[in-house]
Amino acid sequence: MSPRSASVNEELRRRSRERLLQAAVEMVGEHGYEATTLGDIADRAGSARGLVSYYFPGKRQLVQSAVHRLMHRTLEEALEREPRTEDGRERMARAIDAILGLARDRPVLMRQHMAGLLQAEGFMQCPEQQRLAELLRDTVARHGSRDAATDYPMLRSLLMGAVYAMVLPNVPMQLTTLRAELFARYRLDWEMGVPPDTGEASGGTQPSDLSRFFATGEGPDEGSDVPAGSK
């Protein structure tokens, strides 16, 4: 059997990583962080358990990357949905609604994510987090910021605070209250974005299939998760 090319190996590594990210989101969302093991995630992804450490230093890093991917792709989908718009205020409204919507529809997952950020290792840089940051920074700039380097961290902090308030056990704040506060701060009209009183924004409608956010595509040797140089 002839060795696979470097490009094929690279594509297989990408697909393996994507499957692990999706499995992490699914397992933690269903069972919580503590009850989910790396073995559980590998089994859900259909990957060898040893491959998890090949891509990620540990469970915390894997889960944080997975949630950042979900947040990035959810935000991207919201910003680019039809009708497309370049209006900065509308895009800010869509961004706020996308993140608050995740907290509403996936409270277990987002609660675990927020708890992870408060651990000793805290906020970890990863490709998924960087893509999320780029979208939020662009949103701030399009909204009219003259200093996106300062205003982006503020938006990020406000969204994180809102998510935390929504997923806090026993005393969660309502989405409408937090949305009103954020919309007032950024001078947005309530009808912008996806108002919570519309059918599109109603809770419980979030599809359980997350594959569109973790697309792996089709190709040769799809089922073989072997790092480069192993064959």
Coordinates of N, CA, C and O in Angstrom, one line a residue, residues 47-145:
S47 N -13.2 8.0 17.2 CA -11.8 8.1 17.1 C -11.1 7.2 18.1 O -11.7 6.9 19.1
A48 N -9.9 6.9 17.8 CA -9.1 6.2 18.8 C -8.8 7.1 20.0 O -8.6 8.3 19.9
R49 N -8.9 6.5 21.2 CA -8.8 7.4 22.4 C -7.5 8.1 22.5 O -7.4 9.2 23.0
G50 N -6.4 7.5 22.0 CA -5.1 8.1 22.1 C -5.0 9.3 21.2 O -4.1 10.1 21.4
L51 N -5.9 9.5 20.3 CA -5.8 10.6 19.4 C -6.2 11.9 20.0 O -5.8 13.0 19.5
V52 N -7.0 11.8 21.1 CA -7.4 13.1 21.7 C -6.2 13.9 22.2 O -6.1 15.1 22.0
S53 N -5.3 13.2 22.8 CA -4.1 14.0 23.3 C -3.2 14.4 22.2 O -2.3 15.3 22.4
Y54 N -3.4 13.8 21.0 CA -2.6 14.2 19.8 C -3.0 15.6 19.4 O -2.2 16.4 18.9
Y55 N -4.3 16.0 19.6 CA -4.8 17.2 19.1 C -5.0 18.3 20.3 O -4.9 19.5 20.0
F56 N -5.2 17.8 21.5 CA -5.5 18.7 22.6 C -4.7 18.3 23.9 O -4.6 17.1 24.2
P57 N -4.2 19.3 24.6 CA -3.5 18.9 25.8 C -4.3 18.2 26.9 O -3.8 17.5 27.7
G58 N -5.6 18.5 26.9 CA -6.5 17.9 28.0 C -7.9 18.2 27.7 O -8.3 18.8 26.7
K59 N -8.8 17.7 28.6 CA -10.2 17.8 28.4 C -10.7 19.3 28.5 O -11.5 19.7 27.7
R60 N -10.1 20.1 29.4 CA -10.5 21.5 29.5 C -10.3 22.2 28.2 O -11.1 23.0 27.7
Q61 N -9.1 22.0 27.6 CA -8.7 22.7 26.4 C -9.6 22.2 25.2 O -10.1 23.1 24.4
L62 N -9.9 20.9 25.2 CA -10.8 20.4 24.1 C -12.2 21.0 24.2 O -12.8 21.5 23.2
V63 N -12.8 21.0 25.4 CA -14.1 21.5 25.6 C -14.2 23.0 25.3 O -15.1 23.5 24.7
Q64 N -13.2 23.8 25.8 CA -13.2 25.2 25.5 C -13.1 25.5 24.0 O -13.8 26.4 23.5
S65 N -12.3 24.8 23.3 CA -12.2 25.0 21.9 C -13.5 24.6 21.2 O -13.9 25.3 20.3
A66 N -14.1 23.5 21.7 CA -15.4 23.1 21.1 C -16.5 24.1 21.2 O -17.2 24.4 20.3
V67 N -16.6 24.7 22.4 CA -17.6 25.7 22.7 C -17.3 27.0 21.9 O -18.2 27.6 21.3
H68 N -16.0 27.4 21.8 CA -15.7 28.5 21.0 C -16.0 28.3 19.5 O -16.4 29.3 18.9
R69 N -15.8 27.1 19.1 CA -16.2 26.8 17.7 C -17.7 27.0 17.5 O -18.2 27.6 16.5
L70 N -18.5 26.4 18.4 CA -19.9 26.6 18.3 C -20.3 28.0 18.4 O -21.2 28.5 17.6
M71 N -19.7 28.8 19.3 CA -20.0 30.2 19.3 C -19.7 31.0 18.1 O -20.4 31.8 17.6
H72 N -18.5 30.7 17.5 CA -18.0 31.3 16.3 C -18.9 31.0 15.2 O -19.4 31.9 14.4
R73 N -19.3 29.8 15.0 CA -20.1 29.4 13.8 C -21.5 29.9 14.0 O -22.2 30.2 13.0
T74 N -22.1 29.9 15.2 CA -23.4 30.4 15.5 C -23.4 31.9 15.2 O -24.4 32.4 14.5
L75 N -22.4 32.6 15.6 CA -22.3 34.1 15.3 C -22.2 34.3 13.9 O -22.9 35.2 13.3
E76 N -21.3 33.6 13.2 CA -21.1 33.7 11.8 C -22.4 33.5 11.0 O -22.8 34.3 10.1
E77 N -23.2 32.4 11.4 CA -24.4 32.1 10.7 C -25.4 33.3 10.9 O -26.2 33.6 10.0
A78 N -25.5 33.8 12.1 CA -26.4 34.9 12.4 C -26.1 36.2 11.6 O -27.0 36.8 11.1
L79 N -24.8 36.5 11.5 CA -24.4 37.7 10.8 C -24.6 37.6 9.3 O -24.9 38.6 8.7
E80 N -24.5 36.4 8.8 CA -24.6 36.3 7.3 C -25.9 35.7 6.8 O -26.1 35.5 5.6
R81 N -26.9 35.6 7.7 CA -28.2 35.0 7.3 C -28.9 36.0 6.4 O -28.6 37.2 6.4
E82 N -29.8 35.5 5.6 CA -30.7 36.4 4.7 C -31.7 37.1 5.6 O -32.3 36.5 6.5
P83 N -32.1 38.3 5.3 CA -31.4 39.1 4.2 C -30.1 39.6 4.7 O -29.9 40.1 5.9
R84 N -29.1 39.5 3.9 CA -27.7 40.0 4.2 C -27.7 41.5 4.4 O -28.5 42.2 3.8
T85 N -26.9 41.9 5.3 CA -26.9 43.4 5.6 C -25.5 43.8 6.0 O -24.7 43.0 6.5
E86 N -25.2 45.0 5.7 CA -23.9 45.7 6.1 C -24.1 46.7 7.1 O -23.2 47.4 7.5
D87 N -25.4 46.9 7.6 CA -25.7 47.8 8.6 C -25.1 47.5 9.9 O -25.4 46.4 10.4
G88 N -24.3 48.3 10.5 CA -23.6 48.0 11.7 C -24.5 47.8 12.9 O -24.2 46.9 13.7
R89 N -25.6 48.5 13.0 CA -26.5 48.4 14.1 C -27.2 47.0 14.0 O -27.4 46.3 15.1
E90 N -27.6 46.6 12.9 CA -28.3 45.4 12.7 C -27.4 44.2 13.0 O -27.7 43.2 13.6
R91 N -26.1 44.3 12.5 CA -25.2 43.3 12.8 C -24.9 43.1 14.3 O -24.7 42.0 14.8
M92 N -24.8 44.3 15.0 CA -24.6 44.2 16.4 C -25.8 43.5 17.1 O -25.6 42.7 18.0
A93 N -27.0 43.8 16.7 CA -28.2 43.2 17.2 C -28.1 41.7 17.0 O -28.5 40.9 17.9
R94 N -27.8 41.3 15.8 CA -27.7 39.9 15.5 C -26.6 39.2 16.3 O -26.8 38.0 16.8
A95 N -25.5 39.8 16.6 CA -24.4 39.2 17.4 C -24.9 39.0 18.8 O -24.7 37.9 19.4
I96 N -25.5 40.0 19.4 CA -26.0 39.9 20.7 C -27.1 38.8 20.8 O -27.0 37.9 21.7
D97 N -28.0 38.7 19.9 CA -29.0 37.7 19.9 C -28.4 36.3 19.7 O -28.9 35.3 20.3
A98 N -27.4 36.2 18.9 CA -26.8 34.9 18.7 C -26.2 34.3 20.0 O -26.4 33.1 20.3
I99 N -25.5 35.1 20.7 CA -24.8 34.7 21.9 C -25.8 34.4 23.0 O -25.7 33.4 23.7
L100 N -26.8 35.3 23.2 CA -27.8 35.1 24.2 C -28.6 33.9 23.9 O -29.1 33.2 24.8
G101 N -28.8 33.7 22.6 CA -29.6 32.5 22.2 C -28.9 31.2 22.6 O -29.6 30.2 22.9
L102 N -27.6 31.2 22.5 CA -26.9 30.0 22.9 C -27.1 29.7 24.4 O -27.2 28.6 24.8
A103 N -27.0 30.8 25.2 CA -27.2 30.6 26.6 C -28.6 30.1 26.9 O -28.8 29.3 27.8
R104 N -29.6 30.6 26.2 CA -31.0 30.1 26.4 C -31.2 28.7 25.9 O -31.8 27.9 26.7
D105 N -30.6 28.3 24.8 CA -30.9 27.0 24.2 C -30.0 25.9 24.7 O -30.4 24.7 24.6
R106 N -28.8 26.3 25.1 CA -27.8 25.3 25.6 C -27.3 25.7 26.9 O -26.0 25.8 27.1
P107 N -28.1 25.8 28.0 CA -27.7 26.3 29.3 C -26.6 25.4 29.9 O -25.7 25.9 30.6
V108 N -26.8 24.1 29.8 CA -25.8 23.2 30.5 C -24.4 23.4 29.9 O -23.4 23.6 30.6
L109 N -24.3 23.4 28.6 CA -23.1 23.6 27.9 C -22.4 24.9 28.2 O -21.3 25.0 28.6
M110 N -23.2 26.0 28.2 CA -22.7 27.3 28.4 C -22.3 27.5 29.9 O -21.4 28.2 30.2
R111 N -23.1 26.9 30.8 CA -22.7 26.9 32.2 C -21.4 26.3 32.4 O -20.5 26.8 33.2
Q112 N -21.2 25.1 31.8 CA -19.9 24.4 32.0 C -18.7 25.3 31.4 O -17.6 25.3 31.9
H113 N -19.0 25.9 30.3 CA -18.0 26.7 29.6 C -17.6 27.9 30.5 O -16.4 28.2 30.7
M114 N -18.6 28.6 31.1 CA -18.3 29.7 32.0 C -17.5 29.2 33.2 O -16.6 29.9 33.7
A115 N -17.9 28.1 33.7 CA -17.2 27.5 34.9 C -15.7 27.2 34.5 O -14.8 27.5 35.3
G116 N -15.5 26.8 33.3 CA -14.1 26.5 32.9 C -13.3 27.7 32.8 O -12.1 27.7 33.1
L117 N -13.9 28.8 32.4 CA -13.1 30.1 32.3 C -12.7 30.6 33.7 O -11.7 31.4 33.7
L118 N -13.4 30.1 34.7 CA -13.0 30.6 36.1 C -12.0 29.7 36.7 O -11.6 29.9 37.8
Q119 N -11.6 28.6 36.0 CA -10.5 27.7 36.6 C -9.2 28.4 36.5 O -9.0 29.4 35.9
A120 N -8.2 27.8 37.1 CA -6.9 28.4 37.2 C -6.3 28.7 35.9 O -5.6 29.7 35.7
E121 N -6.5 27.8 34.9 CA -5.9 28.0 33.6 C -6.6 29.1 32.8 O -6.1 29.7 31.9
G122 N -7.9 29.3 33.2 CA -8.7 30.5 32.7 C -8.9 30.4 31.2 O -9.1 29.4 30.6
F123 N -8.8 31.6 30.6 CA -9.2 31.8 29.2 C -8.0 31.4 28.3 O -6.9 32.0 28.4
M124 N -8.2 30.4 27.5 CA -7.1 29.8 26.7 C -7.2 30.2 25.2 O -8.3 30.1 24.7
Q125 N -6.1 30.6 24.6 CA -6.1 31.0 23.2 C -6.2 29.7 22.4 O -5.6 28.7 22.7
C126 N -7.0 29.7 21.3 CA -7.1 28.6 20.4 C -7.6 29.1 19.1 O -8.1 30.2 19.0
P127 N -7.4 28.4 18.0 CA -7.9 28.9 16.7 C -9.4 29.3 16.7 O -9.8 30.3 16.1
E128 N -10.2 28.5 17.4 CA -11.6 28.8 17.4 C -11.9 30.1 18.2 O -12.7 30.9 17.7
Q129 N -11.2 30.3 19.3 CA -11.4 31.5 20.0 C -10.9 32.7 19.2 O -11.6 33.8 19.2
Q130 N -9.9 32.6 18.4 CA -9.4 33.7 17.6 C -10.4 34.1 16.5 O -10.6 35.2 16.2
R131 N -11.0 33.1 15.9 CA -12.0 33.4 14.9 C -13.2 34.1 15.5 O -13.8 35.0 14.9
L132 N -13.6 33.6 16.7 CA -14.7 34.3 17.4 C -14.4 35.7 17.7 O -15.2 36.6 17.4
A133 N -13.2 35.9 18.1 CA -12.7 37.3 18.4 C -12.7 38.2 17.2 O -13.1 39.4 17.3
E134 N -12.3 37.6 16.1 CA -12.2 38.4 14.8 C -13.6 38.9 14.4 O -13.8 40.0 14.0
L135 N -14.6 38.0 14.6 CA -16.0 38.3 14.2 C -16.5 39.4 15.1 O -17.2 40.4 14.7
L136 N -16.3 39.3 16.4 CA -16.8 40.3 17.4 C -16.1 41.6 17.2 O -16.7 42.7 17.3
R137 N -14.8 41.6 16.9 CA -14.1 42.8 16.7 C -14.6 43.5 15.4 O -14.7 44.7 15.4
D138 N -14.9 42.7 14.4 CA -15.4 43.3 13.1 C -16.8 43.9 13.4 O -17.1 44.9 12.8
T139 N -17.6 43.2 14.2 CA -18.9 43.7 14.5 C -18.8 45.1 15.2 O -19.6 46.0 14.9
V140 N -17.9 45.2 16.2 CA -17.7 46.4 16.9 C -17.3 47.5 15.9 O -17.8 48.7 16.0
A141 N -16.4 47.2 15.0 CA -15.9 48.2 14.0 C -17.0 48.7 13.1 O -17.2 49.9 12.9
R142 N -17.8 47.7 12.6 CA -18.9 48.1 11.7 C -20.0 48.9 12.5 O -20.7 49.6 11.8
H143 N -20.1 48.7 13.8 CA -21.1 49.4 14.5 C -20.7 50.9 14.7 O -21.5 51.7 15.1
G144 N -19.4 51.2 14.4 CA -19.0 52.6 14.4 C -17.9 52.9 15.4 O -17.6 54.1 15.6
S145 N -17.3 51.9 16.0 CA -16.3 52.1 17.0 C -15.1 52.8 16.4 O -14.6 52.4 15.3

